[in-house]
Amino acid sequence: MEHEQDWSLIEKARTGDQDAFTQLFQRYYSFLYKYLLKLTLDEEVSADLAQDTMLKCYTNLASFKGEGKFSTWMISISTRLYMDLLRKQKREKNWLNQLKRTLSRQLSWQANTKGMEWSDVFTDFNQLEDDVRVPILLHHYYGYSYDEIGQIMNIRSGTVKSRVHNGLKILRKE
Amino acid sequence: MKQKEKQYHQIEKLKQDWNQLDELAGNPSLSTIEMKQQLEVYQEKQKKRFYKELVIFFATAVLILSCFIISFVQVPVLFIVIEIGAMILGPIVYFALVKRKNKEGKVLL
């Protein structure tokens, strides 16, 4: 049902109906933003990436075949934008590799106010390489299969499986 | 067995923390007006970029054509050299571009 509604909005958006596109994107904005927040741990960067994803979806809507869900396609685009951003940042600032990835100040403050605490595994997880973090998050939290993650990240499903396995192994050791 | 159990607990802890992050994010939304504005600005930028590229394309085409005509009329040997060079370089550039595109991957789920 949801897929059908999406499809009708996609078809309208393809004919240049901006309202249909905004309606479609609004449906998944929260999902997308939350996914990006888990990767970036920063609200501003997540919002910027979500906006870039929206524009990319808008321009490439004609290439969406509809074989998978719209949300999966959107996640795929945002994951690649996130990876591109990281590559760009690493080129610009080599020292960034050595920095610890932590929650943004605002998020930390909000978490403290709400009395939230973070496990050691979460801290260790965030220090893992991104090509390992992304598949673990997609598989264990969002429930995507190895094949789907392979399509999202443009890698073989066997590679996804070994990255998830190795990532969890590193976490066990730490 | 112990390792599997440990892994299970670690994943559960991670899930809890991710849930906390979702809670912190609240219910983010983007207003229709804001989205439309962003789309309009983007379309305007794309339009400008398109015209800029079109001008550069025509200028380059005119330049190349003039070079070709001049070399053909004045130095025919140079024309033949350019043609042979283009025949060799053309496929190489084409394959390099295809390879790069494949590396970038398609997002056509």
Coordinates of C-alpha atoms in Angstrom, one line a residue:
Chain A
M1 CA 0.0 0.0 0.0
E2 CA 2.8 2.4 1.1
H3 CA 4.8 1.4 -1.9
E4 CA 1.9 2.1 -4.2
Q5 CA 1.3 5.5 -2.7
D6 CA 5.0 6.3 -3.1
W7 CA 4.9 5.1 -6.7
S8 CA 2.0 7.4 -7.6
L9 CA 3.8 10.3 -6.0
I10 CA 7.0 9.4 -7.9
E11 CA 5.2 9.3 -11.2
K12 CA 3.6 12.7 -10.5
A13 CA 7.0 14.1 -9.4
R14 CA 8.6 12.9 -12.6
T15 CA 6.2 15.0 -14.7
G16 CA 7.5 18.0 -12.8
D17 CA 4.9 18.1 -10.0
Q18 CA 6.9 19.7 -7.1
D19 CA 4.1 19.2 -4.6
A20 CA 4.2 15.5 -5.2
F21 CA 7.9 15.5 -4.7
T22 CA 7.8 17.5 -1.5
Q23 CA 5.1 15.2 -0.2
L24 CA 7.1 12.2 -1.0
F25 CA 10.3 13.5 0.6
Q26 CA 8.5 14.8 3.7
R27 CA 7.3 11.2 4.3
Y28 CA 10.9 10.0 4.6
Y29 CA 12.6 13.1 5.9
S30 CA 12.5 12.0 9.6
F31 CA 13.8 8.5 8.7
L32 CA 16.6 9.9 6.6
Y33 CA 17.6 12.5 9.1
K34 CA 17.7 10.0 11.9
Y35 CA 19.8 7.6 9.8
L36 CA 22.3 10.4 9.0
L37 CA 22.4 11.4 12.7
K38 CA 23.6 8.0 13.6
L39 CA 26.4 8.3 11.2
T40 CA 27.5 11.9 11.7
L41 CA 26.5 12.3 15.3
D42 CA 25.9 16.0 14.4
E43 CA 22.6 17.6 13.7
E44 CA 23.8 20.3 11.4
V45 CA 25.8 18.0 9.2
S46 CA 22.9 15.6 9.1
A47 CA 20.5 18.3 8.1
D48 CA 22.9 19.5 5.3
L49 CA 23.3 16.0 4.0
A50 CA 19.6 15.4 4.1
Q51 CA 19.1 18.5 2.0
D52 CA 21.8 17.4 -0.5
T53 CA 20.1 14.0 -0.6
M54 CA 16.8 15.7 -1.4
L55 CA 18.3 17.6 -4.3
K56 CA 20.1 14.5 -5.7
C57 CA 16.8 12.5 -5.5
Y58 CA 15.0 15.3 -7.3
T59 CA 17.5 15.4 -10.2
N60 CA 17.9 11.6 -10.5
L61 CA 14.2 10.6 -9.9
A62 CA 14.0 9.6 -13.6
S63 CA 16.7 6.9 -12.9
F64 CA 14.7 5.3 -10.0
K65 CA 13.5 2.0 -11.4
G66 CA 11.2 1.2 -8.6
E67 CA 12.6 -2.3 -8.1
G68 CA 13.3 -1.5 -4.4
K69 CA 11.7 0.8 -2.0
F70 CA 12.0 4.6 -2.4
S71 CA 13.5 4.8 1.1
T72 CA 16.2 2.3 0.3
W73 CA 17.1 4.3 -2.8
M74 CA 17.2 7.5 -0.7
I75 CA 19.4 5.8 1.9
S76 CA 21.7 4.6 -0.8
I77 CA 22.1 8.2 -2.1
S78 CA 22.6 9.6 1.3
T79 CA 25.2 7.0 2.2
R80 CA 27.3 7.8 -0.8
L81 CA 27.0 11.5 -0.1
Y82 CA 28.2 10.9 3.4
M83 CA 31.1 8.8 2.2
D84 CA 32.0 11.6 -0.3
L85 CA 31.9 14.1 2.4
L86 CA 34.3 12.1 4.5
R87 CA 36.7 11.6 1.6
K88 CA 36.6 15.3 1.0
Q89 CA 37.2 16.1 4.7
K90 CA 40.1 13.6 4.9
R91 CA 41.7 15.2 1.9
E92 CA 41.4 18.6 3.4
K93 CA 42.4 17.7 6.9
N94 CA 44.6 14.7 7.4
W95 CA 44.5 15.0 11.1
L96 CA 40.8 14.4 11.1
N97 CA 41.6 10.6 11.0
Q98 CA 43.2 10.8 14.4
L99 CA 40.3 12.7 16.0
K100 CA 37.8 10.8 18.1
R101 CA 34.3 10.8 16.7
T102 CA 31.9 11.9 19.4
L103 CA 28.5 13.4 19.7
S104 CA 28.2 17.1 18.8
R105 CA 28.1 19.5 21.7
Q106 CA 24.4 20.2 21.3
L107 CA 23.6 16.5 21.3
S108 CA 25.8 15.8 24.3
W109 CA 24.1 18.7 26.2
Q110 CA 20.6 17.4 25.3
A111 CA 21.5 13.9 26.3
N112 CA 22.9 15.1 29.6
T113 CA 19.8 17.1 30.3
K114 CA 17.7 14.0 29.7
G115 CA 20.0 11.9 31.8
M116 CA 20.9 9.6 28.9
E117 CA 24.0 7.5 29.1
W118 CA 26.0 5.9 26.3
S119 CA 27.5 2.4 26.5
D120 CA 31.2 1.8 25.9
V121 CA 30.3 -0.3 22.9
F122 CA 28.6 2.8 21.3
T123 CA 31.8 4.8 21.9
D124 CA 34.0 2.0 20.4
F125 CA 31.5 1.5 17.5
N126 CA 31.8 5.2 16.5
Q127 CA 35.6 4.9 16.3
L128 CA 35.4 2.1 13.7
E129 CA 36.1 2.9 10.0
D130 CA 33.0 4.1 8.2
D131 CA 32.9 1.3 5.6
V132 CA 32.4 -1.0 8.6
R133 CA 30.1 1.2 10.7
V134 CA 27.6 1.7 7.9
P135 CA 26.9 -2.0 7.1
I136 CA 26.7 -2.8 10.9
L137 CA 24.1 0.0 11.4
L138 CA 22.1 -0.9 8.3
H139 CA 22.1 -4.6 9.1
H140 CA 21.6 -4.7 12.8
Y141 CA 19.4 -1.6 13.3
Y142 CA 17.5 -1.1 10.0
G143 CA 17.3 -4.8 9.2
Y144 CA 18.6 -4.6 5.6
S145 CA 19.9 -7.8 4.1
Y146 CA 23.6 -8.2 3.0
D147 CA 22.4 -8.1 -0.6
E148 CA 20.5 -4.9 -0.1
I149 CA 23.5 -3.3 1.8
G150 CA 25.7 -4.4 -1.1
Q151 CA 23.5 -2.5 -3.5
I152 CA 23.3 0.5 -1.3
M153 CA 27.1 0.7 -0.9
N154 CA 27.9 -0.6 -4.4
I155 CA 30.0 -3.5 -3.0
R156 CA 29.5 -7.3 -3.1
S157 CA 27.3 -8.9 -0.5
G158 CA 30.2 -11.1 0.6
T159 CA 32.2 -8.0 1.3
V160 CA 29.4 -6.6 3.4
K161 CA 29.1 -9.8 5.4
S162 CA 32.9 -9.9 6.2
R163 CA 32.8 -6.2 7.1
V164 CA 30.0 -6.7 9.5
H165 CA 31.7 -9.8 11.0
N166 CA 35.1 -8.1 11.3
G167 CA 33.6 -5.0 12.8
L168 CA 31.8 -6.9 15.5
K169 CA 34.9 -8.9 16.1
I170 CA 36.8 -5.7 16.8
L171 CA 34.1 -4.5 19.1
R172 CA 34.3 -7.8 21.1
K173 CA 38.0 -7.4 21.5
E174 CA 37.8 -3.8 22.8
Chain B
M1 CA 28.8 -19.8 22.6
K2 CA 30.1 -17.2 25.0
Q3 CA 31.3 -15.1 22.1
K4 CA 27.9 -15.3 20.5
E5 CA 26.2 -14.2 23.7
K6 CA 28.7 -11.3 24.1
Q7 CA 28.0 -10.2 20.6
Y8 CA 24.3 -10.4 21.1
H9 CA 24.6 -8.2 24.2
Q10 CA 26.8 -5.7 22.4
I11 CA 24.3 -5.4 19.6
E12 CA 21.5 -4.9 22.0
K13 CA 23.4 -2.1 23.8
L14 CA 24.1 -0.5 20.4
K15 CA 20.4 -0.7 19.5
Q16 CA 19.5 1.0 22.8
D17 CA 22.0 3.8 22.1
W18 CA 20.7 4.2 18.6
N19 CA 17.2 4.4 20.0
Q20 CA 18.4 7.1 22.3
L21 CA 19.7 9.1 19.4
D22 CA 16.4 8.7 17.6
E23 CA 14.7 10.1 20.7
L24 CA 17.1 13.1 20.8
A25 CA 16.4 13.8 17.1
G26 CA 12.7 14.1 18.0
N27 CA 10.4 14.4 15.0
P28 CA 12.4 16.4 12.5
S29 CA 10.5 17.8 9.6
L30 CA 11.0 20.1 6.7
S31 CA 8.2 22.5 5.7
T32 CA 6.8 22.4 2.2
I33 CA 7.7 26.1 1.6
E34 CA 11.2 25.5 2.7
M35 CA 11.6 22.5 0.4
K36 CA 10.1 24.3 -2.5
Q37 CA 12.4 27.3 -2.0
Q38 CA 15.4 25.0 -1.9
L39 CA 14.3 23.3 -5.1
E40 CA 13.8 26.6 -6.8
V41 CA 17.2 27.9 -5.8
Y42 CA 18.7 24.6 -7.0
Q43 CA 16.9 24.7 -10.3
E44 CA 18.0 28.3 -10.9
K45 CA 21.6 27.2 -10.2
Q46 CA 21.3 24.3 -12.5
K47 CA 19.9 26.5 -15.3
K48 CA 22.9 29.0 -14.9
R49 CA 25.3 26.1 -14.9
F50 CA 23.7 24.7 -18.1
Y51 CA 24.0 27.9 -20.0
K52 CA 27.6 28.4 -18.8
E53 CA 28.5 24.9 -20.0
L54 CA 26.7 25.5 -23.3
V55 CA 28.7 28.6 -24.0
I56 CA 31.9 26.8 -23.1
F57 CA 30.9 23.9 -25.4
F58 CA 30.2 26.2 -28.4
A59 CA 33.4 28.2 -27.8
T60 CA 35.5 25.0 -27.7
A61 CA 33.7 23.6 -30.8
V62 CA 34.4 26.8 -32.8
L63 CA 38.1 26.8 -31.6
I64 CA 38.6 23.1 -32.5
L65 CA 36.9 23.5 -35.9
S66 CA 39.0 26.6 -36.8
C67 CA 42.1 24.7 -35.8
F68 CA 41.1 21.8 -38.0
I69 CA 40.2 24.0 -41.0
I70 CA 43.4 26.0 -40.7
S71 CA 45.6 22.9 -40.4
F72 CA 43.7 21.2 -43.3
V73 CA 44.3 24.2 -45.6
Q74 CA 47.7 25.3 -44.4
V75 CA 49.4 22.1 -43.2
P76 CA 47.7 18.9 -44.4
V77 CA 50.3 16.7 -42.7
L78 CA 49.4 18.1 -39.3
F79 CA 45.8 17.4 -40.0
I80 CA 46.5 13.8 -40.7
V81 CA 48.6 13.6 -37.5
I82 CA 45.8 15.1 -35.4
E83 CA 43.3 12.7 -37.0
I84 CA 45.4 9.6 -36.2
G85 CA 46.1 10.9 -32.7
A86 CA 42.4 11.4 -32.1
M87 CA 41.7 7.9 -33.4
I88 CA 44.1 6.5 -30.8
L89 CA 43.2 8.8 -27.9
G90 CA 39.5 8.6 -28.5
P91 CA 38.9 5.0 -27.3
I92 CA 41.3 5.4 -24.4
V93 CA 39.5 8.4 -23.1
Y94 CA 36.1 6.7 -23.6
F95 CA 37.2 3.6 -21.7
A96 CA 38.7 5.7 -18.9
L97 CA 35.4 7.6 -18.6
V98 CA 33.3 4.3 -18.6
K99 CA 35.6 2.8 -15.9
R100 CA 35.3 5.9 -13.7
K101 CA 31.5 5.8 -14.1
N102 CA 31.4 2.2 -13.1
K103 CA 33.6 2.9 -10.1
E104 CA 31.2 5.6 -8.9
G105 CA 28.4 3.0 -9.2
K106 CA 24.8 3.3 -10.1
V107 CA 22.1 4.1 -7.7
L108 CA 19.3 2.5 -9.7
L109 CA 17.6 0.3 -7.1

